[in-house]
PDB file of C-alpha atoms in Angstrom:
ATOM      1  CA  UNK A 129      22.256  16.442  13.817  1.00 43.00           C
ATOM      2  CA  UNK A 130      22.447  18.655  10.707  1.00 37.00           C
ATOM      3  CA  UNK A 131      25.031  16.264   9.291  1.00 43.00           C
ATOM      4  CA  UNK A 132      22.635  13.335   9.818  1.00 46.00           C
ATOM      5  CA  UNK A 133      19.798  15.167   8.072  1.00 40.00           C
ATOM      6  CA  UNK A 134      22.083  16.117   5.184  1.00 41.00           C
ATOM      7  CA  UNK A 135      23.358  12.543   4.861  1.00 49.00           C
ATOM      8  CA  UNK A 136      19.795  11.221   4.870  1.00 50.00           C
ATOM      9  CA  UNK A 137      18.785  13.747   2.193  1.00 49.00           C
ATOM     10  CA  UNK A 138      21.698  12.708  -0.005  1.00 50.00           C
ATOM     11  CA  UNK A 139      20.829   9.067   0.634  1.00 55.00           C
ATOM     12  CA  UNK A 140      17.212   9.714  -0.331  1.00 54.00           C
ATOM     13  CA  UNK A 141      18.313  11.357  -3.576  1.00 54.00           C
ATOM     14  CA  UNK A 142      20.530   8.366  -4.344  1.00 54.00           C
ATOM     15  CA  UNK A 143      17.672   5.965  -3.577  1.00 56.00           C
ATOM     16  CA  UNK A 144      15.383   7.957  -5.874  1.00 55.00           C
ATOM     17  CA  UNK A 145      17.884   7.550  -8.703  1.00 53.00           C
ATOM     18  CA  UNK A 146      18.336   3.832  -8.042  1.00 56.00           C
ATOM     19  CA  UNK A 147      14.601   3.269  -7.724  1.00 51.00           C
ATOM     20  CA  UNK A 148      14.062   4.980 -11.064  1.00 52.00           C
ATOM     21  CA  UNK A 149      16.273   2.337 -12.670  1.00 51.00           C
ATOM     22  CA  UNK A 150      14.421  -0.490 -10.922  1.00 54.00           C
ATOM     23  CA  UNK A 151      10.919   0.830 -11.587  1.00 45.00           C
ATOM     24  CA  UNK A 152      11.501   1.510 -15.266  1.00 54.00           C
ATOM     25  CA  UNK A 153      12.541  -2.008 -16.211  1.00 56.00           C
ATOM     26  CA  UNK A 154       9.363  -2.758 -18.193  1.00 70.00           C
ATOM     27  CA  UNK A 155       8.001   0.033 -20.368  1.00 72.00           C
ATOM     28  CA  UNK A 156       4.418  -0.083 -21.607  1.00 72.00           C
ATOM     29  CA  UNK A 157       4.677   0.278 -25.372  1.00 67.00           C
ATOM     30  CA  UNK A 158       1.363  -1.400 -26.174  1.00 63.00           C
ATOM     31  CA  UNK A 159      -0.820   1.628 -25.509  1.00 63.00           C
ATOM     32  CA  UNK A 160      -3.145  -0.541 -23.410  1.00 72.00           C
ATOM     33  CA  UNK A 161      -4.469   0.732 -20.068  1.00 84.00           C
ATOM     34  CA  UNK A 162      -3.321  -2.493 -18.417  1.00 90.00           C
ATOM     35  CA  UNK A 163       0.325  -3.512 -18.843  1.00 92.00           C
ATOM     36  CA  UNK A 164       0.533  -7.125 -17.692  1.00 95.00           C
ATOM     37  CA  UNK A 165       3.261  -8.969 -19.632  1.00 95.00           C
ATOM     38  CA  UNK A 166       3.694 -11.424 -16.725  1.00 96.00           C
ATOM     39  CA  UNK A 167       0.033 -12.418 -16.537  1.00 97.00           C
ATOM     40  CA  UNK A 168       0.647 -16.169 -16.680  1.00 97.00           C
ATOM     41  CA  UNK A 169       3.007 -16.067 -13.691  1.00 98.00           C
ATOM     42  CA  UNK A 170       0.849 -13.488 -11.915  1.00 98.00           C
ATOM     43  CA  UNK A 171      -2.163 -15.783 -12.142  1.00 98.00           C
ATOM     44  CA  UNK A 172      -0.187 -18.605 -10.518  1.00 98.00           C
ATOM     45  CA  UNK A 173       0.751 -16.297  -7.650  1.00 98.00           C
ATOM     46  CA  UNK A 174      -2.864 -15.132  -7.403  1.00 97.00           C
ATOM     47  CA  UNK A 175      -4.040 -18.750  -7.141  1.00 97.00           C
ATOM     48  CA  UNK A 176      -1.457 -19.345  -4.388  1.00 97.00           C
ATOM     49  CA  UNK A 177      -2.619 -16.244  -2.514  1.00 95.00           C
ATOM     50  CA  UNK A 178      -6.227 -17.431  -2.715  1.00 94.00           C
ATOM     51  CA  UNK A 179      -5.257 -20.826  -1.326  1.00 94.00           C
ATOM     52  CA  UNK A 180      -3.481 -19.128   1.592  1.00 92.00           C
ATOM     53  CA  UNK A 181      -6.449 -16.828   2.206  1.00 90.00           C
ATOM     54  CA  UNK A 182      -8.864 -19.745   2.065  1.00 90.00           C
ATOM     55  CA  UNK A 183      -6.716 -21.790   4.457  1.00 87.00           C
ATOM     56  CA  UNK A 184      -6.895 -18.883   6.914  1.00 84.00           C
ATOM     57  CA  UNK A 185     -10.673 -18.786   6.707  1.00 83.00           C
ATOM     58  CA  UNK A 186     -11.173 -16.456   3.761  1.00 81.00           C
ATOM     59  CA  UNK A 187     -14.573 -16.725   2.124  1.00 77.00           C
ATOM     60  CA  UNK A 188     -16.102 -17.604   5.465  1.00 72.00           C
ATOM     61  CA  UNK A 189     -16.698 -14.201   6.989  1.00 62.00           C
ATOM     62  CA  UNK A 190     -13.290 -12.683   7.601  1.00 59.00           C
ATOM     63  CA  UNK A 191     -10.847 -15.472   8.334  1.00 65.00           C
ATOM     64  CA  UNK A 192      -8.672 -15.689  11.420  1.00 69.00           C
ATOM     65  CA  UNK A 193      -9.004 -11.962  12.054  1.00 68.00           C
ATOM     66  CA  UNK A 194     -12.593 -12.365  13.203  1.00 74.00           C
ATOM     67  CA  UNK A 195     -11.301 -14.200  16.300  1.00 76.00           C
ATOM     68  CA  UNK A 196      -9.525 -11.035  17.478  1.00 80.00           C
ATOM     69  CA  UNK A 197     -11.806  -8.678  19.485  1.00 86.00           C
ATOM     70  CA  UNK A 198     -12.545  -5.438  17.611  1.00 86.00           C
ATOM     71  CA  UNK A 199     -11.079  -3.144  20.309  1.00 90.00           C
ATOM     72  CA  UNK A 200      -7.819  -5.103  20.052  1.00 90.00           C
ATOM     73  CA  UNK A 201      -7.684  -4.950  16.260  1.00 88.00           C
ATOM     74  CA  UNK A 202      -8.470  -1.221  16.378  1.00 92.00           C
ATOM     75  CA  UNK A 203      -5.617  -0.659  18.825  1.00 94.00           C
ATOM     76  CA  UNK A 204      -3.254  -2.693  16.657  1.00 91.00           C
ATOM     77  CA  UNK A 205      -4.350  -0.746  13.587  1.00 92.00           C
ATOM     78  CA  UNK A 206      -3.792   2.561  15.404  1.00 94.00           C
ATOM     79  CA  UNK A 207      -0.317   1.488  16.517  1.00 95.00           C
ATOM     80  CA  UNK A 208       0.608   0.234  13.043  1.00 92.00           C
ATOM     81  CA  UNK A 209      -0.491   3.545  11.522  1.00 93.00           C
ATOM     82  CA  UNK A 210       1.389   5.557  14.142  1.00 95.00           C
ATOM     83  CA  UNK A 211       4.666   3.700  13.609  1.00 93.00           C
ATOM     84  CA  UNK A 212       4.383   4.486   9.875  1.00 92.00           C
ATOM     85  CA  UNK A 213       4.018   8.259  10.332  1.00 94.00           C
ATOM     86  CA  UNK A 214       7.780   9.030  10.108  1.00 92.00           C
ATOM     87  CA  UNK A 215       7.920   7.216   6.754  1.00 93.00           C
ATOM     88  CA  UNK A 216       4.872   9.153   5.546  1.00 95.00           C
ATOM     89  CA  UNK A 217       6.523  12.376   6.667  1.00 94.00           C
ATOM     90  CA  UNK A 218       9.763  11.666   4.797  1.00 93.00           C
ATOM     91  CA  UNK A 219       7.884  10.848   1.597  1.00 95.00           C
ATOM     92  CA  UNK A 220       5.783  14.010   1.838  1.00 96.00           C
ATOM     93  CA  UNK A 221       9.003  16.008   2.213  1.00 95.00           C
ATOM     94  CA  UNK A 222      10.451  14.336  -0.890  1.00 94.00           C
ATOM     95  CA  UNK A 223       7.208  15.152  -2.724  1.00 94.00           C
ATOM     96  CA  UNK A 224       7.533  18.802  -1.671  1.00 94.00           C
ATOM     97  CA  UNK A 225       4.405  18.626   0.467  1.00 95.00           C
ATOM     98  CA  UNK A 226       5.443  20.416   3.670  1.00 96.00           C
ATOM     99  CA  UNK A 227       1.891  20.825   4.984  1.00 96.00           C
ATOM    100  CA  UNK A 228       1.210  17.086   4.926  1.00 96.00           C
ATOM    101  CA  UNK A 229       4.655  16.326   6.378  1.00 96.00           C
ATOM    102  CA  UNK A 230       3.945  18.607   9.343  1.00 96.00           C
ATOM    103  CA  UNK A 231       0.507  17.037   9.784  1.00 96.00           C
ATOM    104  CA  UNK A 232       2.181  13.607   9.989  1.00 96.00           C
ATOM    105  CA  UNK A 233       4.657  14.985  12.522  1.00 96.00           C
ATOM    106  CA  UNK A 234       2.029  16.438  14.831  1.00 97.00           C
ATOM    107  CA  UNK A 235      -0.256  13.430  14.419  1.00 97.00           C
ATOM    108  CA  UNK A 236       2.563  11.125  15.528  1.00 96.00           C
ATOM    109  CA  UNK A 237       3.453  13.445  18.426  1.00 97.00           C
ATOM    110  CA  UNK A 238      -0.132  13.562  19.721  1.00 97.00           C
ATOM    111  CA  UNK A 239      -0.863   9.851  19.316  1.00 97.00           C
ATOM    112  CA  UNK A 240       2.487   8.761  20.762  1.00 96.00           C
ATOM    113  CA  UNK A 241       1.978  10.856  23.904  1.00 96.00           C
ATOM    114  CA  UNK A 242      -1.737  11.350  24.564  1.00 97.00           C
ATOM    115  CA  UNK A 243      -2.617   8.196  22.623  1.00 96.00           C
ATOM    116  CA  UNK A 244      -0.357   6.004  24.779  1.00 95.00           C
ATOM    117  CA  UNK A 245       2.237   4.992  22.223  1.00 92.00           C
ATOM    118  CA  UNK A 246      -0.252   5.099  19.363  1.00 94.00           C
ATOM    119  CA  UNK A 247      -2.760   2.563  20.704  1.00 95.00           C
ATOM    120  CA  UNK A 248      -5.410   5.284  20.628  1.00 96.00           C
ATOM    121  CA  UNK A 249      -6.073   7.969  18.035  1.00 96.00           C
ATOM    122  CA  UNK A 250      -6.885  11.322  19.692  1.00 97.00           C
ATOM    123  CA  UNK A 251      -5.176  13.138  16.795  1.00 97.00           C
ATOM    124  CA  UNK A 252      -8.085  12.424  14.454  1.00 96.00           C
ATOM    125  CA  UNK A 253     -10.524  13.926  16.979  1.00 95.00           C
ATOM    126  CA  UNK A 254      -8.690  17.262  16.832  1.00 96.00           C
ATOM    127  CA  UNK A 255      -8.485  17.314  13.028  1.00 94.00           C
ATOM    128  CA  UNK A 256      -5.057  15.745  12.483  1.00 95.00           C
ATOM    129  CA  UNK A 257      -6.277  13.141  10.014  1.00 93.00           C
ATOM    130  CA  UNK A 258      -4.106  10.331   8.685  1.00 92.00           C
ATOM    131  CA  UNK A 259      -2.270  11.449   5.538  1.00 92.00           C
ATOM    132  CA  UNK A 260      -0.578   8.280   4.340  1.00 93.00           C
ATOM    133  CA  UNK A 261       1.743   8.094   1.359  1.00 94.00           C
ATOM    134  CA  UNK A 262       4.682   5.971   0.267  1.00 94.00           C
ATOM    135  CA  UNK A 263       7.750   5.896  -1.934  1.00 94.00           C
ATOM    136  CA  UNK A 264       5.733   4.454  -4.803  1.00 93.00           C
ATOM    137  CA  UNK A 265       3.756   7.718  -4.843  1.00 95.00           C
ATOM    138  CA  UNK A 266       7.012   9.665  -4.537  1.00 94.00           C
ATOM    139  CA  UNK A 267       8.343   7.874  -7.622  1.00 93.00           C
ATOM    140  CA  UNK A 268       5.118   8.564  -9.509  1.00 93.00           C
ATOM    141  CA  UNK A 269       5.298  12.282  -8.704  1.00 92.00           C
ATOM    142  CA  UNK A 270       8.913  12.236  -9.919  1.00 91.00           C
ATOM    143  CA  UNK A 271       7.641  11.033 -13.295  1.00 89.00           C
ATOM    144  CA  UNK A 272       8.582   7.352 -12.996  1.00 90.00           C
ATOM    145  CA  UNK A 273       6.173   5.111 -14.913  1.00 89.00           C
ATOM    146  CA  UNK A 274       4.339   2.348 -13.039  1.00 91.00           C
ATOM    147  CA  UNK A 275       5.877  -0.454 -15.121  1.00 92.00           C
ATOM    148  CA  UNK A 276       4.273  -3.871 -15.370  1.00 95.00           C
ATOM    149  CA  UNK A 277       1.508  -5.133 -13.109  1.00 96.00           C
ATOM    150  CA  UNK A 278       2.678  -7.731 -10.595  1.00 96.00           C
ATOM    151  CA  UNK A 279       1.015  -9.923  -7.996  1.00 97.00           C
ATOM    152  CA  UNK A 280       3.293 -10.680  -5.062  1.00 96.00           C
ATOM    153  CA  UNK A 281       3.082 -13.747  -2.824  1.00 96.00           C
ATOM    154  CA  UNK A 282       1.065 -12.891   0.329  1.00 92.00           C
ATOM    155  CA  UNK A 283       1.341  -9.129  -0.310  1.00 91.00           C
ATOM    156  CA  UNK A 284      -0.979  -9.230  -3.332  1.00 94.00           C
ATOM    157  CA  UNK A 285      -1.395  -6.734  -6.211  1.00 95.00           C
ATOM    158  CA  UNK A 286       1.419  -4.325  -7.047  1.00 95.00           C
ATOM    159  CA  UNK A 287       3.420  -2.853  -9.933  1.00 95.00           C
ATOM    160  CA  UNK A 288       7.132  -2.733 -10.679  1.00 95.00           C
ATOM    161  CA  UNK A 289       7.235   0.868  -9.453  1.00 94.00           C
ATOM    162  CA  UNK A 290       5.432  -0.025  -6.236  1.00 94.00           C
ATOM    163  CA  UNK A 291       7.735  -2.992  -5.580  1.00 93.00           C
ATOM    164  CA  UNK A 292      10.685  -0.597  -5.793  1.00 92.00           C
ATOM    165  CA  UNK A 293       8.765   1.757  -3.518  1.00 92.00           C
ATOM    166  CA  UNK A 294       8.236  -0.938  -0.879  1.00 91.00           C
ATOM    167  CA  UNK A 295      11.958  -1.691  -0.809  1.00 89.00           C
ATOM    168  CA  UNK A 296      12.982   1.924  -0.457  1.00 87.00           C
ATOM    169  CA  UNK A 297      10.286   2.710   2.107  1.00 88.00           C
ATOM    170  CA  UNK A 298      12.093   0.322   4.436  1.00 84.00           C
ATOM    171  CA  UNK A 299      15.436   2.033   3.804  1.00 82.00           C
ATOM    172  CA  UNK A 300      13.950   5.525   4.005  1.00 77.00           C
ATOM    173  CA  UNK A 301      12.103   5.090   7.300  1.00 79.00           C
ATOM    174  CA  UNK A 302      13.766   7.366   9.904  1.00 80.00           C
ATOM    175  CA  UNK A 303      13.155   4.674  12.550  1.00 80.00           C
ATOM    176  CA  UNK A 304      15.545   2.293  10.769  1.00 74.00           C
ATOM    177  CA  UNK A 305      18.649   1.931  12.881  1.00 72.00           C
ATOM    178  CA  UNK A 306      16.896   3.428  15.904  1.00 80.00           C
ATOM    179  CA  UNK A 307      14.567   0.577  16.822  1.00 81.00           C
ATOM    180  CA  UNK A 308      16.269  -2.587  18.048  1.00 82.00           C
ATOM    181  CA  UNK A 309      15.982  -5.763  15.971  1.00 80.00           C
ATOM    182  CA  UNK A 310      13.908  -7.459  18.672  1.00 85.00           C
ATOM    183  CA  UNK A 311      11.444  -4.552  18.749  1.00 83.00           C
ATOM    184  CA  UNK A 312      11.270  -4.544  14.944  1.00 84.00           C
ATOM    185  CA  UNK A 313      10.183  -8.180  15.017  1.00 88.00           C
ATOM    186  CA  UNK A 314       7.460  -7.292  17.513  1.00 88.00           C
ATOM    187  CA  UNK A 315       6.294  -4.462  15.260  1.00 87.00           C
ATOM    188  CA  UNK A 316       6.172  -6.875  12.328  1.00 88.00           C
ATOM    189  CA  UNK A 317       3.947  -9.232  14.331  1.00 89.00           C
ATOM    190  CA  UNK A 318       1.666  -6.320  15.256  1.00 89.00           C
ATOM    191  CA  UNK A 319       1.392  -5.273  11.598  1.00 89.00           C
ATOM    192  CA  UNK A 320       0.503  -8.826  10.568  1.00 87.00           C
ATOM    193  CA  UNK A 321      -2.200  -8.982  13.235  1.00 87.00           C
ATOM    194  CA  UNK A 322      -3.448  -5.572  12.121  1.00 86.00           C
ATOM    195  CA  UNK A 323      -3.727  -6.873   8.557  1.00 86.00           C
ATOM    196  CA  UNK A 324      -5.693  -9.874   9.826  1.00 83.00           C
ATOM    197  CA  UNK A 325      -8.041  -7.469  11.558  1.00 82.00           C
ATOM    198  CA  UNK A 326      -8.444  -5.453   8.361  1.00 83.00           C
ATOM    199  CA  UNK A 327      -9.198  -8.687   6.478  1.00 84.00           C
ATOM    200  CA  UNK A 328     -12.052  -9.365   8.884  1.00 83.00           C
ATOM    201  CA  UNK A 329     -13.249  -5.749   8.778  1.00 83.00           C
ATOM    202  CA  UNK A 330     -13.519  -5.715   4.988  1.00 82.00           C
ATOM    203  CA  UNK A 331     -14.424  -9.394   4.632  1.00 86.00           C
ATOM    204  CA  UNK A 332     -17.618  -8.829   2.648  1.00 86.00           C
ATOM    205  CA  UNK A 333     -15.866  -6.815  -0.059  1.00 87.00           C
ATOM    206  CA  UNK A 334     -12.732  -8.974  -0.204  1.00 88.00           C
ATOM    207  CA  UNK A 335     -14.725 -12.209  -0.282  1.00 89.00           C
ATOM    208  CA  UNK A 336     -16.894 -10.821  -3.069  1.00 90.00           C
ATOM    209  CA  UNK A 337     -13.839 -10.070  -5.222  1.00 91.00           C
ATOM    210  CA  UNK A 338     -11.896 -13.253  -4.464  1.00 92.00           C
ATOM    211  CA  UNK A 339     -14.660 -15.834  -4.304  1.00 92.00           C
ATOM    212  CA  UNK A 340     -17.694 -14.435  -6.113  1.00 91.00           C
ATOM    213  CA  UNK A 341     -16.048 -12.926  -9.211  1.00 90.00           C
ATOM    214  CA  UNK A 342     -16.008 -14.818 -12.503  1.00 93.00           C
ATOM    215  CA  UNK A 343     -12.305 -13.898 -12.783  1.00 95.00           C
ATOM    216  CA  UNK A 344     -10.956 -12.817  -9.405  1.00 95.00           C
ATOM    217  CA  UNK A 345      -7.492 -12.119 -10.829  1.00 96.00           C
ATOM    218  CA  UNK A 346      -8.784  -9.648 -13.426  1.00 95.00           C
ATOM    219  CA  UNK A 347     -11.132  -8.057 -10.885  1.00 94.00           C
ATOM    220  CA  UNK A 348      -8.342  -7.628  -8.319  1.00 94.00           C
ATOM    221  CA  UNK A 349      -6.087  -6.126 -10.969  1.00 95.00           C
ATOM    222  CA  UNK A 350      -8.721  -3.624 -12.086  1.00 93.00           C
ATOM    223  CA  UNK A 351      -9.520  -2.509  -8.539  1.00 93.00           C
ATOM    224  CA  UNK A 352      -5.871  -2.160  -7.561  1.00 93.00           C
ATOM    225  CA  UNK A 353      -4.800  -0.202 -10.632  1.00 94.00           C
ATOM    226  CA  UNK A 354      -7.763   2.172 -10.524  1.00 91.00           C
ATOM    227  CA  UNK A 355      -7.250   2.872  -6.837  1.00 91.00           C
ATOM    228  CA  UNK A 356      -3.482   3.194  -7.138  1.00 92.00           C
ATOM    229  CA  UNK A 357      -3.635   5.485 -10.144  1.00 92.00           C
ATOM    230  CA  UNK A 358      -6.019   7.691  -8.232  1.00 89.00           C
ATOM    231  CA  UNK A 359      -3.536   7.869  -5.342  1.00 88.00           C
ATOM    232  CA  UNK A 360      -0.582   8.713  -7.603  1.00 87.00           C
ATOM    233  CA  UNK A 361      -2.506  11.368  -9.515  1.00 81.00           C
ATOM    234  CA  UNK A 362      -2.357   9.492 -12.814  1.00 71.00           C
ATOM    235  CA  UNK A 363      -5.876  10.595 -13.705  1.00 58.00           C
ATOM    236  CA  UNK A 364      -5.532  10.061 -17.450  1.00 56.00           C
ATOM    237  CA  UNK A 365      -4.548   6.425 -16.936  1.00 53.00           C
ATOM    238  CA  UNK A 366      -7.287   5.972 -14.346  1.00 49.00           C
ATOM    239  CA  UNK A 367      -9.912   7.304 -16.762  1.00 53.00           C
ATOM    240  CA  UNK A 368      -8.615   5.057 -19.550  1.00 52.00           C
ATOM    241  CA  UNK A 369      -8.804   2.137 -17.141  1.00 51.00           C
ATOM    242  CA  UNK A 370     -12.386   3.050 -16.208  1.00 48.00           C
ATOM    243  CA  UNK A 371     -13.365   3.179 -19.894  1.00 50.00           C
ATOM    244  CA  UNK A 372     -11.844  -0.258 -20.462  1.00 50.00           C
ATOM    245  CA  UNK A 373     -13.723  -1.708 -17.498  1.00 46.00           C
ATOM    246  CA  UNK A 374     -16.995  -0.226 -18.752  1.00 42.00           C
ATOM    247  CA  UNK A 375     -16.401  -1.609 -22.248  1.00 44.00           C
ATOM    248  CA  UNK A 376     -15.766  -5.059 -20.779  1.00 39.00           C
ATOM    249  CA  UNK A 377     -19.075  -5.014 -18.948  1.00 32.00           C
ATOM    250  CA  UNK A 378     -20.879  -3.711 -22.058  1.00 32.00           C
ATOM    251  CA  UNK A 379     -19.387  -6.501 -24.190  1.00 36.00           C
ATOM    252  CA  UNK A 380     -20.327  -9.112 -21.597  1.00 30.00           C
ATOM    253  CA  UNK A 381     -23.937  -8.083 -21.161  1.00 32.00           C
ATOM    254  CA  UNK A 382     -24.368  -7.130 -24.806  1.00 38.00           C
ATOM    255  CA  UNK A 383     -23.682 -10.725 -25.849  1.00 41.00           C
ATOM    256  CA  UNK A 384     -26.470 -12.227 -23.780  1.00 39.00           C
TER     257      UNK A 384
END
């Protein structure tokens, strides 16, 4: 067992080094708060994502997710969160955050047992709140820059650092190699259905950004980067971003 833990730790260190190379492939030398050298391509992907969202009922009150009963979507969301706890725990350990790692451990233990495999969330009721994180945050705390802004097909807004993080989160998850391929496919289906439920839950906000904004691409980019920089602790960049957003609004209304 100790050998497995040691091997995983060495593997995580190797992945951190490899991810640093991947995430740092596009340095921001412009001094601008938004580094988007691939904007033309990103906008094409954004337009594709909007077409997919619209085809699934987006802009009409939540899309296909609204057809799923709320208790079902809540259960799916709980299960999806519970299955991600080991990954959260590993990332907190890499970030040196033992308290959060232990919270993830006990949250998963309670919800897996008392919560019937994670379909229910009794852990929150006893103060074991969800403490999500990911390898993108781990890279940020290791000093890796976010790189260029990217919009991914279906998955939506991201950055070069976060794309690397998504890849390594899959490799880092302790459940990899434990769960059978057939069960992994079932989990993937559950996560997709959970996302559909979230789309319906936050339909008013998402529809406002995608279908009511003058420039939905720019608005999505602003919201993602501000939120993500807050999560990664990049407060200076987040404040610079906020100033740029404010200036944009001031220029727009000042010209009327």
